[in-house]
XYZ file of C-alpha atoms in Angstrom:
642
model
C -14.182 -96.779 -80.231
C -11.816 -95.052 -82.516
C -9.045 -92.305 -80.771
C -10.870 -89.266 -82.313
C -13.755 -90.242 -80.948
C -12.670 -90.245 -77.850
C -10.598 -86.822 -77.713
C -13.992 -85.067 -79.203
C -15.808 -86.348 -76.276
C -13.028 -85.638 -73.890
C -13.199 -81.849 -74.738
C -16.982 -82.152 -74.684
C -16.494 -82.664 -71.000
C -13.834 -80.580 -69.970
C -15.705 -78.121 -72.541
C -18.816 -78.198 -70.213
C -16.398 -78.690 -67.353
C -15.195 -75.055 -68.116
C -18.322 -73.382 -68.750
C -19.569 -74.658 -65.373
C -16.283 -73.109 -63.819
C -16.445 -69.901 -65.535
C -20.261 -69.806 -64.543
C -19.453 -70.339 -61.145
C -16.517 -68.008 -60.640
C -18.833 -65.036 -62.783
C -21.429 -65.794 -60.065
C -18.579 -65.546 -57.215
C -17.218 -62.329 -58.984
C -20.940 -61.192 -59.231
C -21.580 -61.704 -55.473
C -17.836 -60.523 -54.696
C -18.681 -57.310 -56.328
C -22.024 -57.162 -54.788
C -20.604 -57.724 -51.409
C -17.849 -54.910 -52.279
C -20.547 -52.246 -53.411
C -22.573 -52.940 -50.011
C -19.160 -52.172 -47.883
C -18.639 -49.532 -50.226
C -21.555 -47.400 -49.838
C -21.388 -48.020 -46.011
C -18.298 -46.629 -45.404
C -18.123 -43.410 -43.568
C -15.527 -41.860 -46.241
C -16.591 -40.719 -50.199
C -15.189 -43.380 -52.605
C -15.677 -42.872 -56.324
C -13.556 -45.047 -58.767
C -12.404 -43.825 -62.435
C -10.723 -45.150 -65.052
C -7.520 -44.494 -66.771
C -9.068 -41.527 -68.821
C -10.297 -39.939 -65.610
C -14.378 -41.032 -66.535
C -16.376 -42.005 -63.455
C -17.287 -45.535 -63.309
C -18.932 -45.811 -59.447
C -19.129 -44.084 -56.436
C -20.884 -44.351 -52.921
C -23.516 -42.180 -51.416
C -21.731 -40.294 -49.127
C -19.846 -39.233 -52.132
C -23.285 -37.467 -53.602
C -23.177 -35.762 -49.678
C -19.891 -34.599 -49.166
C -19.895 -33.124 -53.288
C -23.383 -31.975 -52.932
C -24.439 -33.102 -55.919
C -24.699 -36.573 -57.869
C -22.368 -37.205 -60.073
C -22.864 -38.568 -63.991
C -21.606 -41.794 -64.816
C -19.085 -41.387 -67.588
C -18.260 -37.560 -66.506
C -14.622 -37.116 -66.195
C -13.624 -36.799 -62.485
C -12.432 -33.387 -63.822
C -15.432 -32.263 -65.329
C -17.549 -33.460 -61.858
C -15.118 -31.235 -59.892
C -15.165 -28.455 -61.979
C -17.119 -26.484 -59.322
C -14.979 -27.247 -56.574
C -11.577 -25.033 -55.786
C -8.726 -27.379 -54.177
C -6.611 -25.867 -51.488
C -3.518 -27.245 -50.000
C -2.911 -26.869 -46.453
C -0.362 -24.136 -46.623
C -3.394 -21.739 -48.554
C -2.157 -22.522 -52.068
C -4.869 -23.170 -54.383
C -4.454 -26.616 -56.663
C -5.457 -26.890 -60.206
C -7.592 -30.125 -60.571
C -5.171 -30.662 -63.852
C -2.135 -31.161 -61.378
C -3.880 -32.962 -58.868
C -2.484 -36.241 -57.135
C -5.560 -38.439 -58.690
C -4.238 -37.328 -62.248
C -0.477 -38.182 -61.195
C -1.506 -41.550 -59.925
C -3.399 -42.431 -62.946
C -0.005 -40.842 -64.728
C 2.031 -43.162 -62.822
C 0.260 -45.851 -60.696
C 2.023 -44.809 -57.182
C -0.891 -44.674 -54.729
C -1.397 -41.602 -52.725
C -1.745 -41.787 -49.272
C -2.687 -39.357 -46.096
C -3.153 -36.279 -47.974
C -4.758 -32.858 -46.522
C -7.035 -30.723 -49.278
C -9.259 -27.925 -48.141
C -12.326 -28.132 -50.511
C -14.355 -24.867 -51.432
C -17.750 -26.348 -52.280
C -20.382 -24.377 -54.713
C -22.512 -22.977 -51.992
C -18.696 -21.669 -50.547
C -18.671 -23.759 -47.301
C -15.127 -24.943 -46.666
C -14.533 -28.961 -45.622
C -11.096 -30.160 -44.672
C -10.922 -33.964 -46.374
C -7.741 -36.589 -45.865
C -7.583 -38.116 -49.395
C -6.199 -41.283 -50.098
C -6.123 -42.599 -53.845
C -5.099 -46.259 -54.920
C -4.398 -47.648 -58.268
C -6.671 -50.192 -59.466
C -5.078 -53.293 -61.738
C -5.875 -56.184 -62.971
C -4.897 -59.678 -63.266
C -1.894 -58.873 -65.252
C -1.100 -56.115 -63.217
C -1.945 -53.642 -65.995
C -3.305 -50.232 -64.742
C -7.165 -50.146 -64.800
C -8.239 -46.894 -62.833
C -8.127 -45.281 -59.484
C -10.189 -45.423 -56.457
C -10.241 -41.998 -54.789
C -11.259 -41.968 -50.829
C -12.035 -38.871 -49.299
C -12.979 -38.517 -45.190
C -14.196 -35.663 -44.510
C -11.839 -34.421 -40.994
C -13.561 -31.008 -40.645
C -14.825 -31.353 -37.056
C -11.212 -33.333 -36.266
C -9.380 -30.456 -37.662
C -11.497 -28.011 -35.727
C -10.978 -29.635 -32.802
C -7.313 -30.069 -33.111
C -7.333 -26.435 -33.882
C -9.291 -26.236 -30.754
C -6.830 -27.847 -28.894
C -4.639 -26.233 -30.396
C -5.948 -22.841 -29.239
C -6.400 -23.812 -26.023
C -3.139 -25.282 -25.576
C -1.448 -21.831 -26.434
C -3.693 -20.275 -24.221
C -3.065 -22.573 -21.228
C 0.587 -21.689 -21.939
C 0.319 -18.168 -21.907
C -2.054 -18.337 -18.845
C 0.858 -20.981 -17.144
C 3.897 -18.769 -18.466
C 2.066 -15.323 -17.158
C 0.977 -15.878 -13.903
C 3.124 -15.617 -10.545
C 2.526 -19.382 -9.130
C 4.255 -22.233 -10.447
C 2.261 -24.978 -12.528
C 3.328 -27.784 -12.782
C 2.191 -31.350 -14.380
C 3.568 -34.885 -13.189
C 2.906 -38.610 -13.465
C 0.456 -40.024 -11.178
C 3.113 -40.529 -8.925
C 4.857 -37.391 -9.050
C 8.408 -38.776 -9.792
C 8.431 -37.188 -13.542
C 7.709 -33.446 -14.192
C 6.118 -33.308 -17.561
C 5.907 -29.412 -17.391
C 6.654 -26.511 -15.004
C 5.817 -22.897 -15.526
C 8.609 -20.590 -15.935
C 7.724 -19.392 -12.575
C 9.203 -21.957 -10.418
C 12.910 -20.514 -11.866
C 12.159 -17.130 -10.101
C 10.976 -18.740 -6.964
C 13.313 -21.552 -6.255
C 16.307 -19.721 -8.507
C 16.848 -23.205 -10.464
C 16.335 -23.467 -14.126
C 12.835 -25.363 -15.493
C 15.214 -27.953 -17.375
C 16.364 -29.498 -14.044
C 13.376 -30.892 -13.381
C 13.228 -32.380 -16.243
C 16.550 -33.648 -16.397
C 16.408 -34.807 -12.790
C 12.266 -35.402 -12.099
C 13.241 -36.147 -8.229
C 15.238 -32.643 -7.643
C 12.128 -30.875 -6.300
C 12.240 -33.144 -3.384
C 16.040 -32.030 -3.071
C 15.038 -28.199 -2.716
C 12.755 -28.905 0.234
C 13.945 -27.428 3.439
C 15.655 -30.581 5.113
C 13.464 -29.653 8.290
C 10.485 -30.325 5.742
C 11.341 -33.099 3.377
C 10.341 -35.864 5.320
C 6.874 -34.660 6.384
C 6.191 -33.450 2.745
C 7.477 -37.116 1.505
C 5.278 -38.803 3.911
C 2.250 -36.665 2.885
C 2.981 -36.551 -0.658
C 3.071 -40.700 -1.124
C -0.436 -41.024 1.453
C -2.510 -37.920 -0.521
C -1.189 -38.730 -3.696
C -3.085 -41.813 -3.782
C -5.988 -40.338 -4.582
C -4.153 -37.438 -6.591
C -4.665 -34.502 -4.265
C -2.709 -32.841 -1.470
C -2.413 -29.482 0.198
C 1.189 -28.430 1.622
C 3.181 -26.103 3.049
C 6.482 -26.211 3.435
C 10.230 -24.085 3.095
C 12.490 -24.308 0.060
C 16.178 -23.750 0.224
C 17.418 -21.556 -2.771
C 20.930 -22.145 -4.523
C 21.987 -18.589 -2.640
C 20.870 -20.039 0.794
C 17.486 -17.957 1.150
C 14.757 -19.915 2.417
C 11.072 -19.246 0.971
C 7.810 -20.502 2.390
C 5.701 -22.670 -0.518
C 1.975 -23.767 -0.663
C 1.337 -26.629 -2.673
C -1.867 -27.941 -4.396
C -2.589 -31.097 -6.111
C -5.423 -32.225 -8.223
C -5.737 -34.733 -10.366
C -6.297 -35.384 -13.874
C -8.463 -38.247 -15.346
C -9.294 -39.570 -18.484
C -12.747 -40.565 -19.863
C -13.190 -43.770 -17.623
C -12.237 -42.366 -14.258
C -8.258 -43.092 -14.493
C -5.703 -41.089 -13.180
C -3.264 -40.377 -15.268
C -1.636 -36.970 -14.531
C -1.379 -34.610 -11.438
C -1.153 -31.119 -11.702
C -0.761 -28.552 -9.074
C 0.230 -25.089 -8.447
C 3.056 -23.943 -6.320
C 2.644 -20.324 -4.621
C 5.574 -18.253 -2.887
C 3.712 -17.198 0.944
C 6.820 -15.908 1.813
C 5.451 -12.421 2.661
C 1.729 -13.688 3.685
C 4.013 -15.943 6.445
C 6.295 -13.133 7.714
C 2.773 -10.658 7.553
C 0.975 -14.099 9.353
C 4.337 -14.274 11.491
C 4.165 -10.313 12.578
C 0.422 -10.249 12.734
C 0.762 -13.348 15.841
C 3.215 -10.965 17.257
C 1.178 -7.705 16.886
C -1.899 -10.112 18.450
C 0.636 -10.317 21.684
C 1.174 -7.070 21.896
C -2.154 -6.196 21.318
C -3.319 -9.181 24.288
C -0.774 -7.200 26.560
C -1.413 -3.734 26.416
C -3.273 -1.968 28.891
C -5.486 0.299 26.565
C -8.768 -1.654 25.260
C -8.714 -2.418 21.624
C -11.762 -3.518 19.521
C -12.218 -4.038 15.400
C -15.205 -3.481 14.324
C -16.920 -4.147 10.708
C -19.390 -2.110 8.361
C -22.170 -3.671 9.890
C -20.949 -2.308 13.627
C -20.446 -6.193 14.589
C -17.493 -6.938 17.066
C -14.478 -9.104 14.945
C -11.725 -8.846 17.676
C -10.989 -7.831 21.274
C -8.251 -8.110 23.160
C -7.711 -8.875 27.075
C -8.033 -5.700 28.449
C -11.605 -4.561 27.047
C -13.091 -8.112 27.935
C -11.952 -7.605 31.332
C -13.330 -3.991 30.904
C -16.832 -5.000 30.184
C -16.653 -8.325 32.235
C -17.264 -10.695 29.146
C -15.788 -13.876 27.998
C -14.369 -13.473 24.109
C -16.965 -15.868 22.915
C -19.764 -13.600 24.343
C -18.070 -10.423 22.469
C -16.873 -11.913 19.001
C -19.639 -11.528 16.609
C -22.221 -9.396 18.639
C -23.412 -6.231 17.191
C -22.403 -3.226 19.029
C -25.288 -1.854 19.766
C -26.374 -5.231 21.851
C -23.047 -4.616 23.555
C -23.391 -0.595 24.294
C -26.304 1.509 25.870
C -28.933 1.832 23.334
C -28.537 5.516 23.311
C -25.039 6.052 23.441
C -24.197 3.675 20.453
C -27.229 5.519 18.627
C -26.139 9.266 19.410
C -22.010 9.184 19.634
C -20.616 5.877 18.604
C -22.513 4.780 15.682
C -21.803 8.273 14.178
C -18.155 8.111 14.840
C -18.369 4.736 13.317
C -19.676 6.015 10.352
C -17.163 9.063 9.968
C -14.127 6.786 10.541
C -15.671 4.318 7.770
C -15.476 6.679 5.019
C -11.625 6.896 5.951
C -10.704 9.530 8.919
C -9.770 8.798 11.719
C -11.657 10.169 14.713
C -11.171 10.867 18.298
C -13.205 12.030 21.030
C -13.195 11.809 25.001
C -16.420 11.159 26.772
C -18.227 10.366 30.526
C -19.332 6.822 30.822
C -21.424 5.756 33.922
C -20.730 2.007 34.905
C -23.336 0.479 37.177
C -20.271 -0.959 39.171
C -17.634 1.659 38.826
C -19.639 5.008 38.506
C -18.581 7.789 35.870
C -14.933 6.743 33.799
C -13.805 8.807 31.362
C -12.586 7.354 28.279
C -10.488 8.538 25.322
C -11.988 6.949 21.955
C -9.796 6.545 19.017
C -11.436 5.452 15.700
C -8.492 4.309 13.097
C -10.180 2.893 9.558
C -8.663 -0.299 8.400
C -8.023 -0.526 4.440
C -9.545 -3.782 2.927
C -9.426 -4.896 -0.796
C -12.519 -3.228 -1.509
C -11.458 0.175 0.429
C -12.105 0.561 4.493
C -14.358 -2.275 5.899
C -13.200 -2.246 8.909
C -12.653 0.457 12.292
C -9.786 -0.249 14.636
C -10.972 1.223 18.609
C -8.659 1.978 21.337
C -10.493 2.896 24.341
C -7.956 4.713 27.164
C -9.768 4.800 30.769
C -8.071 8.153 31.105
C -9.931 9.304 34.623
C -6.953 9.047 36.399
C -4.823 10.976 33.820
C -7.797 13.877 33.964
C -7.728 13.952 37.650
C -4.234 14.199 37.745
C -3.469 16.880 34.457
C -6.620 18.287 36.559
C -4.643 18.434 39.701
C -1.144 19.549 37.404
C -3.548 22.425 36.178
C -4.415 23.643 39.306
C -0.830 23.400 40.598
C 0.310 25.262 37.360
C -2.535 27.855 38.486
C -1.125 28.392 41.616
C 2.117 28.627 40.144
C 1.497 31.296 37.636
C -0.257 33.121 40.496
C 3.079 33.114 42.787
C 4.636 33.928 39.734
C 2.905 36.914 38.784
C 2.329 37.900 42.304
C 6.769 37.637 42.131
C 6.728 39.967 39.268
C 4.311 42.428 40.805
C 6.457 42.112 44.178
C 9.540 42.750 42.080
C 8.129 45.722 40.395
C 6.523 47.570 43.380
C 10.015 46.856 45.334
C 12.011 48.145 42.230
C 9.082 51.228 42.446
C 9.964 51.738 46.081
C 14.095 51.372 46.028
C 13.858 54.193 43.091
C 11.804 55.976 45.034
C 13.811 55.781 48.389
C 16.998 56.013 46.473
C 15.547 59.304 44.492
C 14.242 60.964 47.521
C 16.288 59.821 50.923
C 19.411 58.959 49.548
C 19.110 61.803 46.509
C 18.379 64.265 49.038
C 20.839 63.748 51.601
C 23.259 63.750 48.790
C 22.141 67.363 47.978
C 22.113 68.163 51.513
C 26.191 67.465 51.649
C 27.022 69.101 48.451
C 25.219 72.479 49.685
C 27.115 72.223 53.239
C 30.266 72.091 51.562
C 29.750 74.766 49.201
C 28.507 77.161 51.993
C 31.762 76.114 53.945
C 34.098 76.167 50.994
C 34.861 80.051 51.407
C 36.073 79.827 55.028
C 38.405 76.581 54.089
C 42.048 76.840 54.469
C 44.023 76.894 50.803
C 45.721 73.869 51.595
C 42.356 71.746 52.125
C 40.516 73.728 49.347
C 41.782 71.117 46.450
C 40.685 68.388 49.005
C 37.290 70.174 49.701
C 36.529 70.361 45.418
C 37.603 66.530 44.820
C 34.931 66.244 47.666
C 32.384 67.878 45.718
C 32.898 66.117 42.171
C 32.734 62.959 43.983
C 29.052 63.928 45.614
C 28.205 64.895 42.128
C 29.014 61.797 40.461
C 27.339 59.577 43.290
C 24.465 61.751 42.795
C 24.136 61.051 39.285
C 24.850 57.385 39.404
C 21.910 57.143 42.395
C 19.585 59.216 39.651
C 20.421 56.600 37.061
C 20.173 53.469 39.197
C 17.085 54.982 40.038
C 15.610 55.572 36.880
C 16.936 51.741 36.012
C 14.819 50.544 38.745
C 11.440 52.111 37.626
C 11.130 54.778 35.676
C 8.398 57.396 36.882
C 7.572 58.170 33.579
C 6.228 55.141 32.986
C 3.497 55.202 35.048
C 3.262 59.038 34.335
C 3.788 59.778 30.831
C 2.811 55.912 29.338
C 4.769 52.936 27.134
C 5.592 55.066 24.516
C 7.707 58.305 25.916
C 9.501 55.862 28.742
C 10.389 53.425 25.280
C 11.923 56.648 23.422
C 13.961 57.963 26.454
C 15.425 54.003 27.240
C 16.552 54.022 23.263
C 17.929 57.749 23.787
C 19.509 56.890 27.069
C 21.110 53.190 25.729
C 21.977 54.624 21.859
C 24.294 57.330 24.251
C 25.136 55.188 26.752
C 26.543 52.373 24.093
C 27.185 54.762 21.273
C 24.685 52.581 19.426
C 22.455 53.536 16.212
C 18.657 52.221 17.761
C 15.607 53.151 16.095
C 11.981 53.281 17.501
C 8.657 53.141 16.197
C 5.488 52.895 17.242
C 1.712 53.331 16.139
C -0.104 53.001 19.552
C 0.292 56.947 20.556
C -3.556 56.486 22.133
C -4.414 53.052 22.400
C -5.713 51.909 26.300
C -3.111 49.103 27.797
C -3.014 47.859 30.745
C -0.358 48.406 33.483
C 0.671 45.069 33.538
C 1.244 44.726 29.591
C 2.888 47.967 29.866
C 5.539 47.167 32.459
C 6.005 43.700 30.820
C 6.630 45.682 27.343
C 8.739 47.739 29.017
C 11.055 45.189 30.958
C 10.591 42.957 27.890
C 12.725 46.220 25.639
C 15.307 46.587 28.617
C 16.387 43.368 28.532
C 16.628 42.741 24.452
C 18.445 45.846 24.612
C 20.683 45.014 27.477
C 21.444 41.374 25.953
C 22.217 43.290 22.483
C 24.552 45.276 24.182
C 25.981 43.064 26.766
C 26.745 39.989 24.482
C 25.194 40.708 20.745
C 28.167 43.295 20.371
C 25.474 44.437 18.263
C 26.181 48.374 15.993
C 22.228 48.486 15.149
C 19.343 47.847 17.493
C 15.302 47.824 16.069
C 12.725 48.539 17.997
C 8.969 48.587 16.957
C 5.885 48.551 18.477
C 2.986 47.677 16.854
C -0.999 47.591 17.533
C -3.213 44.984 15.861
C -6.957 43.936 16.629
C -6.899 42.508 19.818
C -2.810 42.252 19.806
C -0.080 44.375 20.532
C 3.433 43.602 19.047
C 6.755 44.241 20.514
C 9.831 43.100 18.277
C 13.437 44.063 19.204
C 16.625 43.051 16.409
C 20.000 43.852 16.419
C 22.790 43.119 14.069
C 24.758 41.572 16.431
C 26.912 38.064 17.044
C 23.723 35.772 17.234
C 23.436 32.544 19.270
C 22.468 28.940 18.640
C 19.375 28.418 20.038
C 19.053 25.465 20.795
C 22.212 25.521 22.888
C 20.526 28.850 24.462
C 17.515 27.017 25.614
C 19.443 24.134 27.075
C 21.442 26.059 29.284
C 17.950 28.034 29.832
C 16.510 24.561 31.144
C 19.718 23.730 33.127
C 19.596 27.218 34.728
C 23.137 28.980 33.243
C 20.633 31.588 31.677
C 17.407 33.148 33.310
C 17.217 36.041 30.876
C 15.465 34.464 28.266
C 13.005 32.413 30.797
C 11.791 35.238 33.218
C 11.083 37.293 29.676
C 8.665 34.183 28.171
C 7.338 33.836 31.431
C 6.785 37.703 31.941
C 4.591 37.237 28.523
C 3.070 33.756 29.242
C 1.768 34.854 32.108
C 0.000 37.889 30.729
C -1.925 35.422 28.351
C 0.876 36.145 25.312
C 3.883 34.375 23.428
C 7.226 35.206 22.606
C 9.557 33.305 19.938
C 13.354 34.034 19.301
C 15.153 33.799 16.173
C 18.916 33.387 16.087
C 21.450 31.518 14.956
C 25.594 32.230 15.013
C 26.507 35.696 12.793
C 22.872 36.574 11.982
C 21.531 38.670 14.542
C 18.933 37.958 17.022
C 15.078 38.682 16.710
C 12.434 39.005 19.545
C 9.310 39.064 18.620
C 6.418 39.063 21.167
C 2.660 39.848 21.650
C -0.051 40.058 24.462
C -3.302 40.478 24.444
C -5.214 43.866 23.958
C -8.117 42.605 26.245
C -8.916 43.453 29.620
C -6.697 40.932 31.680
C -9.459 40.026 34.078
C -9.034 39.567 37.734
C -5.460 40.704 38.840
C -3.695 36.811 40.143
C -2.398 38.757 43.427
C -6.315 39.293 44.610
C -6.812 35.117 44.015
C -5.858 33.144 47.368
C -2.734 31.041 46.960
């Protein structure tokens, strides 16, 4: 067997050896590919491949879906997305000319992770993540591009989502007046605290965060162990409920309520805790005061109910129970009207109730009859209580005020006997001032007379040297006479109860303006109105005194006096220009008896059913202004028995 003979059949073989080979890798590649195309067109993203001119050469169904359309094989990727518009994230639109897949077939650097907002024909918007490789072959020679799209629409939405509702959380967090906060499971790291917590415990946010255990540190040393203890047993199952104090960097202590809850993922695990811190400062000092206010109210001696819109009982203290005989377990939450007489509830307290629930007050006395203690009277005081939604509630003090009655009952009566001596006094006073001016007029007047005659009829036959003696006698009689006539006339004027008010007012301002050298004025408009002798002698002693006091101490230059009628009033008002007085001062001496001027003239017009009020004050004079009553006075006091 020659040598060529054997080389021909040795490439025969490896000849057929080769074809075999190729055969079997074009059916591996075949089934490769095949294999590829099935994983292809199940994957959840669009994948179209193109060559290096940009033609389409295969793409997957989802592709078709997420274009909405199918594209040609052997349309240019450009010509497929002609109807699309390309945005970038930032809202810049991209020209499919400049777009990556063109660079990488420009250059052969893949593309990875990038964000295009696609505007399709029928104008929905998808957000896609692209991704675009460089296909090769053996040699390494640039073949094409496979472009991968994933549609991230509903991921971007709900980042967006998030997104939205993370800002809002924060704004909600940031706004509100309790802390938030957010910790490990354990509470040892603060993730986040609202800004809050630095106007409440005075220490910035970032310390927390810098030092996670530093809340523990603010605790109220009192506190911190029971809070520690609580905190490590209830945060086991990622929940607790305190209260405790916090000590501020400026020494202030502030009362804190703080919730836990916990947050889980998916499966059940705990893997934060959040919680909100409140300041209860005030609520605890209104809590504190309100315990105190309950003492007081448990001690007093007056009975005190609250009652709410639908007349049920919500409080009592000690001294009503004891009142009606019940235990505070029978009372609390009974209506009113099982508690009260069916009648009386229905006719006076139920409409009290009412008027006191639309916001007054109200207060009333009435007669109760107890079957055990007979007729009490009782002072009711209705107070409404403001709630959140206006008054919902009526505060009640009941006062058992029967021995207060009976004994302003028995002051009254006492004060009526009083002002009956007194007036009787002033009607004593004025009939023995009537009689002295009468005795002094006539007995001592007369006999007066009598001497001065006697020694006129004798002065004729007197020696010379007794004459002088006998003439000095006679001025002096004259003088005492008219000093008796005006002590007299001081006393009680007759004219008064001859001539009236008016003509005895006129000659007392003639006689004082003379007497004093002062400038007085009088007028009056009640020339023929009917008054009573009591008014007028009161009006009368009222004028003598101002006038007196003007002179006496006002060193007053001008004196006013007026009298003036009005329906069922008559006005007298005396001023003068004179020195003034503090009042007050006045009316403390008054009380401590140094002055009785001012006092008998009040009580002169209190007791004829009048009032009188002064106005003074140092350097501007001095007003009294007074009225009584134009009505028949009634029964005289002096004809009642003592």
């Amino acid at each position: 067997m020659s040598a060529e003979f054997l080389i021909i059949e040795g490439l025969t073989v490896w000849n057929r050896t080769l074809r075999q080979k190729v055969l079997q890798r074009t059916v591996a590649l075949g089934e490769s590919e095949q294999r590829f195309g099935r994983l292809v067109e199940l994957m959840p993203v669009a994948v179209y491949v193109c060559d290096t001119g940009g033609i389409i050469r295969s793409y997957n169904k989802r592709a078709v879906e997420l274009w909405g359309r199918e594209p040609v094989l052997g349309d240019t990727a450009q010509r497929y997305c002609a109807s699309l518009r390309l945005w970038s994230p930032d809202g810049n639109l991209v020209p499919h000319e400049k777009s990556k897949m063109a660079e990488v077939l420009r250059t052969g650097v893949e593309a990875r992770n990038l964000e295009v907002v696609i505007e399709r024909p029928d104008e929905s918007c998808i957000t896609v993540l692209v991704n675009i490789a460089p296909l090769r072959n053996i040699k390494g020679e640039l073949m094409g591009a496979m472009n991968c799209f994933q549609d991230i629409t509903q991921r971007k939405q709900a980042q967006e989502a998030l997104r939205e509702s993370e800002t809002r959380f924060r704004q909600v967090a940031e706004n509100i007046s309790e802390v938030f906060w957010l910790a490990n499971p354990e509470a040892t790291l603060i993730h986040y605290v609202s800004p809050a917590y630095a106007k409440i415990w005075g220490r910035s946010c970032d310390s927390l965060y810098a030092e996670p255990s530093s809340w523990m540190d603010s605790i109220h040393p009192d506190d911190r162990e029971r809070i520690a203890k609580g905190v490590r047993l209830q945060l086991v199952r990622g929940q607790h409920d305190h209260t405790y104090r916090i000590v501020r960097p400026d020494g202030s202590h502030r009362w804190i309520r703080d919730r836990a809850f916990p947050v889980s993922d998916e499966s059940g695990k705990l893997i934060r805790v959040a919680g909100l811190a409140e300041d209860i400062t005030e609520r605890k000092e209104a809590e504190d005061r309100l315990r105190e206010y309950e003492k007081v109210v448990e001690g007093l001696e007056e009975m005190i109910v609250v009652v709410d819109r639908d007349y049920r009982y919500l409080l009592a203290n000690r001294a009503f129970l004891k009142y009606r005989g019940m235990e505070r377990e029978q009372l609390v939450g009974r209506l009113v009207a099982e508690v009260l007489n069916e009648a009386v509830f229905e006719n006076v307290t139920k409409r009290k109730l009412d008027e006191c629930l639309h916001g007054e007050p109200v207060q009333y006395e009435m007669t109760y009859r107890y079957p055990d203690r007979g007729e009490r009277d009782l002072l009711i005081s209705y107070f409404p209580i403001e709630g959140p939604a206006g008054v919902d509630r009526v505060a009640c003090v009941l006062q058992d005020i029967t021995e207060r009655n009976r004994a302003a009952k028995e002051l009254e009566e006492a004060n009526h006997r009083l002002r009956i001596l007194s007036r009787r006094l002033f009607e004593v006073q004025e009939q023995e001032r009537r009689h002295l001016a009468r005795e002094l007029h006539d007995e001592i007047g007369q006999t007066l007379t009598a001497a001065k005659l006697n020694l006129k009829i004798i002065a004729p036959d007197v020696p010379p040297a007794f004459a002088r003696r006998l003439e000095d006698s006679t001025q002096l009689l004259d003088r005492l006479l008219m000093q008796v006539r005006q002590l007299s006339l001081d006393l009680r004027p007759p004219m008064l109860d001859e001539l009236g008010l008016v003509p005895t007012l006129r000659w007392l301002v003639d006689q004082q303006a003379q007497r004093a050298g002062l400038r007085v004025t009088f007028t009056a408009n009640v020339e023929r109105m009917e008054m009573d002798p009591l008014t007028r002698t009161a009006c009368f002693r009222l004028a003598q005194e101002a006038i007196t006091n003007a002179i006496r101490h006002a060193q007053a230059a001008t004196v006013a006096v007026e009298l003036r009628a009005e329906p069922h009033r008559l006005w007298l008002v005396v001023h003068d220009d004179g020195v003034g007085f503090d009042k007050d001062a006045m009316q403390q001496r008054a009380a401590r008896g140094g002055s009785i001027g001012l006092l008998s003239m009040n009580e002169r017009v209190s007791l004829l059913g009048g009032e009188m009020e002064v106005s003074s004050a140092p350097g501007r004079g001095t007003e009294i202004r007074a009225w009584f009553p134009t009505a028949p006075p009634g029964p005289s006091f002096a004809t009642e028995p003592l």
